[in-house]
Coordinates of C-alpha atoms in Angstrom, one line a residue:
Chain A
M1 CA 39.1 -13.5 -28.1
A2 CA 38.2 -9.8 -28.5
T3 CA 36.2 -8.2 -25.8
A4 CA 32.7 -7.2 -26.9
I5 CA 32.3 -3.5 -27.2
R6 CA 30.0 -2.3 -24.5
P7 CA 27.4 0.3 -25.6
S8 CA 27.8 3.6 -23.9
I9 CA 25.5 4.4 -20.9
A10 CA 24.1 7.3 -22.9
D11 CA 23.0 4.9 -25.6
V12 CA 21.4 2.7 -23.0
W13 CA 19.4 5.7 -21.6
H14 CA 18.3 6.5 -25.1
W15 CA 17.0 2.9 -25.6
L16 CA 15.2 3.0 -22.3
S17 CA 13.5 6.3 -23.3
Q18 CA 11.8 4.2 -26.0
V19 CA 10.3 1.7 -23.6
P20 CA 6.6 2.8 -23.1
D21 CA 4.7 2.5 -19.8
P22 CA 2.4 -0.5 -20.5
E23 CA -0.7 1.2 -19.1
I24 CA 0.0 4.8 -20.3
P25 CA 1.9 4.1 -23.5
V26 CA 2.4 7.7 -24.4
I27 CA 5.0 8.1 -21.8
S28 CA 8.2 6.1 -21.4
V29 CA 9.8 4.5 -18.3
T30 CA 12.4 7.3 -18.3
D31 CA 9.6 10.0 -18.5
L32 CA 8.1 8.4 -15.5
G33 CA 11.4 8.6 -13.6
I34 CA 11.3 5.0 -12.4
V35 CA 14.7 4.1 -13.9
R36 CA 17.1 5.1 -11.1
N37 CA 20.4 4.0 -12.4
V38 CA 22.2 2.3 -15.3
D39 CA 25.7 0.9 -14.9
W40 CA 28.0 -1.9 -16.0
D41 CA 29.0 -4.7 -13.6
G42 CA 31.7 -6.3 -15.7
E43 CA 29.8 -7.6 -18.8
T44 CA 26.4 -7.3 -17.2
L45 CA 24.3 -4.2 -17.5
V46 CA 22.6 -3.4 -14.2
V47 CA 19.4 -1.4 -14.5
T48 CA 17.9 -0.2 -11.2
V49 CA 14.2 0.4 -11.3
T50 CA 11.9 1.7 -8.5
P51 CA 8.2 0.7 -8.5
T52 CA 5.5 3.4 -8.8
Y53 CA 3.0 1.6 -6.4
S54 CA 4.0 -1.5 -4.4
G55 CA 1.3 -3.6 -6.0
C56 CA 1.3 -2.1 -9.5
P57 CA 0.9 -5.1 -11.8
A58 CA 2.6 -3.1 -14.6
T59 CA 5.9 -3.5 -12.7
A60 CA 6.6 -7.0 -13.9
V61 CA 5.6 -6.1 -17.5
I62 CA 7.9 -3.0 -17.4
N63 CA 10.9 -5.2 -16.3
L64 CA 10.2 -7.6 -19.1
D65 CA 9.9 -4.8 -21.6
I66 CA 13.2 -3.2 -20.4
E67 CA 15.0 -6.5 -20.7
R68 CA 13.6 -7.2 -24.2
R69 CA 14.5 -3.7 -25.5
L70 CA 18.1 -4.0 -24.3
K71 CA 18.5 -7.5 -25.8
E72 CA 17.2 -6.2 -29.1
N73 CA 20.0 -3.7 -28.9
G74 CA 22.6 -6.4 -28.5
I75 CA 23.1 -6.4 -24.7
E76 CA 23.3 -10.1 -23.8
S77 CA 23.4 -9.9 -20.1
V78 CA 21.0 -7.6 -18.2
R79 CA 20.3 -7.6 -14.5
L80 CA 17.3 -5.7 -13.1
E81 CA 17.5 -4.5 -9.5
R82 CA 14.7 -3.1 -7.4
Q83 CA 15.3 0.0 -5.4
L84 CA 12.7 1.0 -2.8
S85 CA 14.3 4.0 -1.2
P86 CA 14.0 6.9 -1.9
A87 CA 10.4 6.0 -2.7
W88 CA 9.2 7.1 -6.2
T89 CA 7.5 10.4 -6.3
T90 CA 5.5 12.0 -9.1
D91 CA 7.9 14.9 -8.9
W92 CA 10.3 12.7 -10.9
I93 CA 8.0 12.7 -13.9
S94 CA 9.9 14.8 -16.5
A95 CA 8.6 18.0 -17.9
E96 CA 8.2 16.3 -21.3
G97 CA 6.4 13.4 -19.6
R98 CA 3.9 15.9 -18.0
E99 CA 3.2 17.5 -21.4
K100 CA 2.6 14.0 -22.9
L101 CA 0.2 13.1 -20.2
E102 CA -1.8 16.3 -20.6
S103 CA -2.1 16.0 -24.4
Y104 CA -3.2 12.3 -23.9
G105 CA -6.0 13.6 -21.7
I106 CA -4.6 12.8 -18.3
A107 CA -4.2 15.7 -15.9
A108 CA -0.6 15.8 -14.7
P109 CA 0.1 15.7 -10.9
V110 CA -0.3 19.0 -9.1
E111 CA 3.1 19.5 -7.4
G112 CA 3.3 19.3 -3.7
S113 CA -0.2 17.9 -3.1
G114 CA 0.3 14.3 -2.1
A115 CA -2.3 12.9 0.3
E116 CA 0.5 12.3 2.8
G117 CA 1.4 16.0 3.2
R118 CA -2.2 16.9 3.6
L119 CA -2.8 14.2 6.2
L120 CA 0.3 15.0 8.2
K121 CA -0.8 18.6 8.3
R122 CA -4.3 17.6 9.5
I123 CA -2.9 15.2 12.1
E124 CA -0.6 17.9 13.4
G125 CA -3.2 20.7 13.3
L126 CA -6.3 18.5 13.3
S127 CA -8.0 20.9 10.9
G128 CA -8.7 21.1 7.2
G129 CA -6.4 19.9 4.4
A130 CA -5.4 22.0 1.5
A131 CA -8.0 22.0 -1.3
L132 CA -6.6 20.7 -4.5
T133 CA -7.2 22.3 -7.8
V134 CA -6.9 20.0 -10.8
S135 CA -7.3 21.7 -14.2
C136 CA -9.2 19.9 -17.0
P137 CA -6.7 18.6 -19.5
R138 CA -9.2 19.2 -22.4
C139 CA -10.5 22.7 -21.8
G140 CA -8.2 24.0 -19.1
S141 CA -11.0 24.9 -16.7
A142 CA -10.2 24.9 -13.0
R143 CA -13.9 24.1 -12.2
T144 CA -13.4 20.4 -11.8
E145 CA -14.6 17.9 -9.2
K146 CA -13.2 14.6 -7.9
V147 CA -15.4 11.6 -8.7
S148 CA -13.2 9.0 -7.0
Q149 CA -9.8 8.9 -5.3
F150 CA -9.0 5.8 -7.2
G151 CA -9.2 5.4 -11.0
S152 CA -8.5 2.8 -13.7
T153 CA -4.9 2.2 -12.4
P154 CA -3.4 2.6 -9.0
C155 CA -1.7 5.9 -10.0
K156 CA -4.8 7.7 -11.2
A157 CA -8.0 9.3 -9.7
S158 CA -11.2 10.0 -11.5
Y159 CA -12.3 13.7 -12.1
R160 CA -15.0 15.5 -14.0
C161 CA -14.9 18.9 -15.6
R162 CA -17.9 21.1 -14.7
D163 CA -17.4 23.3 -17.7
C164 CA -16.9 21.0 -20.7
L165 CA -18.5 18.1 -18.7
E166 CA -15.9 15.6 -19.7
P167 CA -14.7 13.0 -17.3
F168 CA -10.9 12.6 -17.1
D169 CA -8.1 10.9 -15.2
Y170 CA -5.8 12.7 -12.8
F171 CA -2.3 11.3 -12.2
K172 CA -2.3 11.7 -8.5
C173 CA 0.7 12.9 -6.5
I174 CA 2.6 10.5 -4.3
Chain B
M1 CA 30.8 -13.8 25.3
V2 CA 30.6 -14.8 21.7
Q3 CA 27.8 -17.2 22.6
A4 CA 25.9 -14.5 24.3
T5 CA 26.1 -12.3 21.3
A6 CA 25.0 -15.1 19.0
M7 CA 22.1 -15.7 21.2
Q8 CA 21.1 -12.1 21.3
A9 CA 21.3 -12.0 17.5
A10 CA 19.0 -15.0 17.3
V11 CA 16.5 -13.5 19.7
H12 CA 16.6 -10.3 17.8
R13 CA 16.1 -12.1 14.5
A14 CA 13.1 -14.0 15.9
A15 CA 11.5 -10.8 17.2
L16 CA 12.1 -9.1 13.8
F17 CA 10.6 -12.1 12.0
D18 CA 7.4 -12.0 14.2
F19 CA 7.1 -8.3 13.7
L20 CA 7.5 -8.5 9.9
L21 CA 4.9 -11.3 9.8
G22 CA 2.6 -9.0 11.7
M23 CA 3.0 -6.2 9.1
G24 CA 2.6 -8.5 6.2
D25 CA -0.3 -10.5 7.6
N26 CA -2.3 -7.3 8.4
T27 CA -1.9 -6.2 4.8
L28 CA -2.5 -9.7 3.4
I29 CA -5.6 -10.5 5.3
L30 CA -7.2 -7.0 4.9
G31 CA -6.2 -7.0 1.2
H32 CA -7.9 -10.3 0.8
R33 CA -11.0 -9.1 2.6
L34 CA -11.3 -6.1 0.4
S35 CA -10.8 -8.1 -2.7
E36 CA -13.9 -10.1 -1.7
W37 CA -15.8 -6.9 -2.8
C38 CA -14.5 -7.0 -6.3
G39 CA -17.5 -7.0 -8.6
H40 CA -19.9 -6.6 -5.7
A41 CA -19.5 -3.0 -4.4
P42 CA -22.5 -0.7 -4.5
A43 CA -21.1 1.6 -7.2
L44 CA -18.4 1.1 -9.9
E45 CA -16.2 3.8 -8.4
E46 CA -16.3 2.1 -5.1
D47 CA -15.6 -1.3 -6.6
I48 CA -12.5 0.2 -8.3
A49 CA -11.4 2.0 -5.2
L50 CA -11.5 -1.1 -3.1
A51 CA -9.7 -3.2 -5.6
N52 CA -7.0 -0.6 -5.9
T53 CA -6.7 -0.4 -2.1
A54 CA -6.5 -4.2 -2.0
L55 CA -3.8 -4.1 -4.7
D56 CA -1.7 -1.6 -2.7
L57 CA -2.0 -3.8 0.4
I58 CA -1.1 -7.0 -1.4
G59 CA 1.9 -5.2 -2.9
Q60 CA 3.0 -4.2 0.5
T61 CA 2.5 -7.7 1.7
Q62 CA 5.1 -8.9 -0.9
L63 CA 7.6 -6.4 0.6
W64 CA 6.9 -7.3 4.2
L65 CA 6.7 -11.0 3.8
G66 CA 9.6 -11.0 1.4
L67 CA 11.8 -9.3 4.0
A68 CA 10.4 -11.7 6.7
G69 CA 11.6 -14.7 4.6
E70 CA 15.0 -13.0 4.2
V71 CA 15.3 -12.3 7.9
E72 CA 14.3 -15.9 8.8
G73 CA 17.0 -17.2 6.5
R74 CA 15.3 -20.6 5.8
G75 CA 14.6 -19.9 2.1
R76 CA 10.9 -19.2 2.5
S77 CA 9.5 -16.7 -0.1
A78 CA 6.7 -14.2 0.4
D79 CA 4.4 -16.7 -1.4
D80 CA 5.5 -19.6 0.9
L81 CA 4.7 -17.5 3.9
A82 CA 1.3 -16.4 2.6
Y83 CA 0.1 -19.7 1.3
L84 CA 1.7 -22.4 3.4
R85 CA 1.2 -21.2 7.0
D86 CA -1.8 -22.2 9.2
A87 CA -3.9 -19.8 11.3
R88 CA -1.8 -20.2 14.5
D89 CA 1.2 -18.8 12.6
F90 CA -0.6 -15.7 11.4
R91 CA 0.2 -12.5 13.3
N92 CA -2.5 -10.1 12.0
L93 CA -4.7 -7.9 14.1
L94 CA -8.1 -9.4 14.7
L95 CA -9.7 -6.3 13.2
T96 CA -8.3 -7.2 9.8
E97 CA -10.1 -10.6 9.7
R98 CA -13.5 -9.3 10.7
P99 CA -16.0 -10.2 8.0
N100 CA -16.9 -7.4 5.5
G101 CA -20.5 -7.2 6.5
E102 CA -22.3 -4.5 4.7
Y103 CA -20.5 -1.7 2.9
G104 CA -20.6 0.8 5.8
R105 CA -19.0 -1.8 8.0
T106 CA -16.2 -2.4 5.6
L107 CA -15.5 1.3 5.4
M108 CA -15.5 1.7 9.2
R109 CA -13.1 -1.2 9.6
Q110 CA -10.9 0.4 6.9
F111 CA -10.9 3.8 8.6
L112 CA -10.0 2.4 12.0
F113 CA -7.2 0.3 10.5
D114 CA -6.0 3.0 8.0
A115 CA -5.6 5.6 10.8
W116 CA -3.4 3.2 12.8
H117 CA -1.6 2.0 9.7
F118 CA -0.7 5.5 8.6
L119 CA 0.6 6.5 12.1
F120 CA 2.5 3.3 12.6
L121 CA 4.2 3.6 9.2
K122 CA 5.1 7.2 10.0
G123 CA 7.0 5.9 13.0
L124 CA 8.6 3.1 11.0
R125 CA 10.1 5.6 8.5
V126 CA 12.7 6.4 11.1
S127 CA 13.4 2.8 11.9
S128 CA 17.0 1.9 12.8
E129 CA 16.6 -1.0 10.3
P130 CA 17.0 0.6 6.9
R131 CA 15.0 -2.1 5.0
I132 CA 12.0 -1.5 7.2
A133 CA 12.3 2.3 6.8
G134 CA 12.4 1.9 3.0
I135 CA 9.2 -0.2 2.9
A136 CA 7.5 2.2 5.3
E137 CA 8.5 5.2 3.2
K138 CA 7.0 3.6 0.2
A139 CA 3.8 2.2 1.9
S140 CA 3.0 5.4 3.8
K141 CA 2.4 7.3 0.6
E142 CA -0.2 4.7 -0.5
V143 CA -1.8 4.5 2.9
A144 CA -2.2 8.2 3.0
Y145 CA -4.7 7.9 0.1
H146 CA -6.4 5.0 1.8
L147 CA -6.9 7.0 5.0
E148 CA -8.0 10.1 3.1
R149 CA -10.7 8.1 1.3
S150 CA -12.0 6.0 4.2
R151 CA -12.1 9.1 6.5
D152 CA -14.1 11.0 3.9
L153 CA -16.6 8.2 3.4
V154 CA -17.1 7.6 7.1
I155 CA -17.9 11.3 7.5
R156 CA -20.2 11.3 4.5
L157 CA -22.2 8.2 5.6
G158 CA -22.1 9.1 9.3
D159 CA -23.3 12.6 8.6
G160 CA -25.6 11.3 5.9
T161 CA -29.2 10.0 6.2
A162 CA -30.7 8.7 9.5
E163 CA -30.3 5.2 8.0
S164 CA -26.7 5.5 7.0
H165 CA -25.9 7.2 10.3
A166 CA -27.5 4.3 12.3
R167 CA -25.6 1.7 10.3
L168 CA -22.2 3.4 10.7
Q169 CA -22.8 3.8 14.5
E170 CA -23.6 0.1 14.8
A171 CA -20.5 -0.8 12.8
L172 CA -18.4 1.4 15.0
D173 CA -19.9 -0.1 18.2
D174 CA -19.2 -3.6 17.0
L175 CA -15.7 -3.0 15.7
W176 CA -14.4 -0.8 18.5
P177 CA -13.5 -3.7 20.9
Y178 CA -11.1 -4.9 18.1
T179 CA -9.1 -1.6 18.2
G180 CA -7.5 -2.1 21.6
E181 CA -5.1 -4.7 20.3
M182 CA -3.3 -2.2 18.1
F183 CA -1.9 -0.5 21.2
V184 CA -0.8 -3.5 23.2
S185 CA 2.8 -4.6 22.9
E186 CA 3.8 -8.2 22.7
A187 CA 7.2 -9.4 23.8
H188 CA 8.7 -9.0 20.3
D189 CA 7.2 -5.4 20.1
L190 CA 9.0 -4.4 23.3
A191 CA 12.3 -5.8 22.1
L192 CA 12.1 -4.0 18.8
A193 CA 11.0 -0.7 20.4
A194 CA 14.0 -0.8 22.7
A195 CA 16.2 -1.3 19.6
G196 CA 14.6 1.6 17.8
V197 CA 13.3 -0.7 15.1
A198 CA 9.6 0.1 15.5
P199 CA 7.6 2.5 17.7
G200 CA 6.1 1.0 20.8
A201 CA 2.5 -0.1 20.2
E202 CA 1.3 2.1 23.2
S203 CA 3.0 5.2 21.9
L204 CA 0.6 5.6 19.0
K205 CA -2.6 5.6 21.1
A206 CA -2.9 9.3 21.8
D207 CA -2.4 10.3 18.1
W208 CA -4.8 7.6 16.9
E209 CA -7.5 8.6 19.4
A210 CA -7.2 12.2 18.4
L211 CA -7.5 11.3 14.7
A212 CA -10.4 9.0 15.3
A213 CA -12.2 11.5 17.6
E214 CA -11.8 14.3 15.0
T215 CA -13.3 12.1 12.3
L216 CA -16.1 10.7 14.4
R217 CA -17.0 14.2 15.5
A218 CA -17.2 15.3 11.9
A219 CA -19.3 12.2 11.1
T220 CA -21.6 13.0 14.0
L221 CA -20.9 9.5 15.4
E222 CA -20.4 8.7 19.1
K223 CA -17.2 7.1 20.2
P224 CA -18.0 3.9 22.1
E225 CA -16.9 3.5 25.7
D226 CA -13.7 1.6 26.1
R227 CA -14.8 -1.7 27.6
Y228 CA -13.4 -5.2 27.0
M229 CA -10.9 -5.3 24.2
H230 CA -10.2 -8.4 22.2
G231 CA -6.6 -9.5 21.7
G232 CA -4.4 -12.4 20.7
G233 CA -4.0 -11.9 16.9
K234 CA -0.4 -10.8 17.3
R235 CA 0.3 -14.0 19.2
G236 CA -1.5 -16.2 16.6
L237 CA -4.8 -16.6 18.6
H238 CA -7.4 -15.8 16.0
T239 CA -11.2 -15.8 15.6
E240 CA -12.8 -18.5 13.6
H241 CA -13.1 -16.1 10.6
L242 CA -9.4 -16.4 9.7
G243 CA -9.7 -20.1 9.0
Y244 CA -12.3 -19.4 6.3
V245 CA -10.1 -16.7 4.8
L246 CA -7.1 -19.0 4.6
A247 CA -9.2 -21.9 3.2
E248 CA -10.2 -19.8 0.3
M249 CA -6.9 -18.0 -0.2
Q250 CA -4.6 -21.1 0.2
F251 CA -6.7 -23.7 -1.5
L252 CA -4.9 -23.6 -4.8
Q253 CA -1.4 -23.9 -3.4
R254 CA -2.5 -26.6 -1.0
A255 CA -4.3 -28.7 -3.6
Y256 CA -1.7 -28.1 -6.4
P257 CA 1.6 -27.4 -4.6
G258 CA 3.9 -25.1 -6.5
A259 CA 1.4 -24.2 -9.2
S260 CA 2.2 -21.0 -11.0
W261 CA 1.0 -19.2 -14.1

C-alpha cells in the first residue's frame, strides 16, 4: 500500500491563515499569532495552539474550525495541543493583522502598554501608571477616552473618540 | 530508603493537590459570585466588565483544577472537582464566598482579592513547578486588568459623593477581617514554600498592605484596625454562604449526573 503524500508544512500554514477568528472574522488565527507550531507526528498532524484569554469561549470554536479546515484539505488525522507558556501576547499579532483590525474599526493594541507592566511599575514605585494613548480607528484623533476596561469580548476595551464622537473597540494589550 | 522517598513524594503530591484546589476554588467561587451580577449590574458597561472578569476567573479555574486532577492521579477532571465536591473539600479563602451585597461591596471585595491575587501570581511565575509557573504567567496578565479596574473604581467611589464614600467605608470595615487569612500559611503552604513551588503566604503581606494603603489613601478611605481575623477556608472550614453557592452551582450535575451540552 502506498503511503499517503503528506502535505507540506507551508501548505498547512497557508490553510490555517484562512481560518478566521470566530469573534473578529476579519483576522485569521495566524494573524492573531495563536498557532504556535505545526508538525507531523507520523501520519498525524499536530497543531499547537495557545489561548488568548484563559476563559475565552472562542477557543473551543477555533479548535473545531482548525480541525475542519484541515480535514477539508485532506488531512485525516489531526491532533490539537494546548500550549500555555510562553503566554500569548498581543505583540504576536502580525502587522497585517493589526492593519485588518484598524480597517475593521478596532484600534490595534498599543505596544508595550499591558496592564501588567503598568501595575508592576506602580507597585514598585507606588506612583502613577503610564497614561495610554489610543488613537481613533476612524478619524485618527488621539483625543479619545476609555469608557470601560472590558468590552464585548475578553480581549477588547470600550473607547470613545472625543473628536468624531464615535464609540469604538480597543484590542487591549496583554 | 526507597520507601521514604515514595512517602515524601506522596506527601508532596498531597500538598500540591491542596494548594491547586485552593487556587482553583478561589477563582471558581469568586467567578461564580461575580456571574450572579450578570444582567443586574447598575450600568451596561459594569455588567459586561463583571461578566468578563468572571469569565477570566472560570477560565483560570479550568487550568488550576485541571492540573489538580492530574496531580491527584485518580482520573478526576476539572468539572468533577468543581461540581462533585462538598463544602468541606473546598479550599477557597472565605473572602471569595462573601455575598455580593450592594455594588460597592462587590467592588471592594474584588479589589482586596485582586491585589492579593496579582501579587501571589507574580510569585508563582518563578515557581519550581513549571506547570504552575505557566498558568501563573497566563493568569497574571488577566488579573492585572482586574486589579487596574477594581482599584480605579474603589478610588472613584471612595473619593466620590458622601453617600458612595460612606458605603465603601462600611464595605471595607466589614470585609477587612476576611483579609488576614490570605497571609497565614497552612501546613501544605509551608511544605510548598520550602520546595520553591509557591511563595509563603506571609511573604506577600508587606506588598499587599502597601498596595492597599496606597489605594485606600487615594480613595480617602480609612484602613480598619487589624482586630480578629477569620480563617479556616484553606482548611475547608467555611461560612454558611458557601453551601448556598454550591447548591446553585452544582444542582444540575447532582440532579442529572454527567449531563453535558
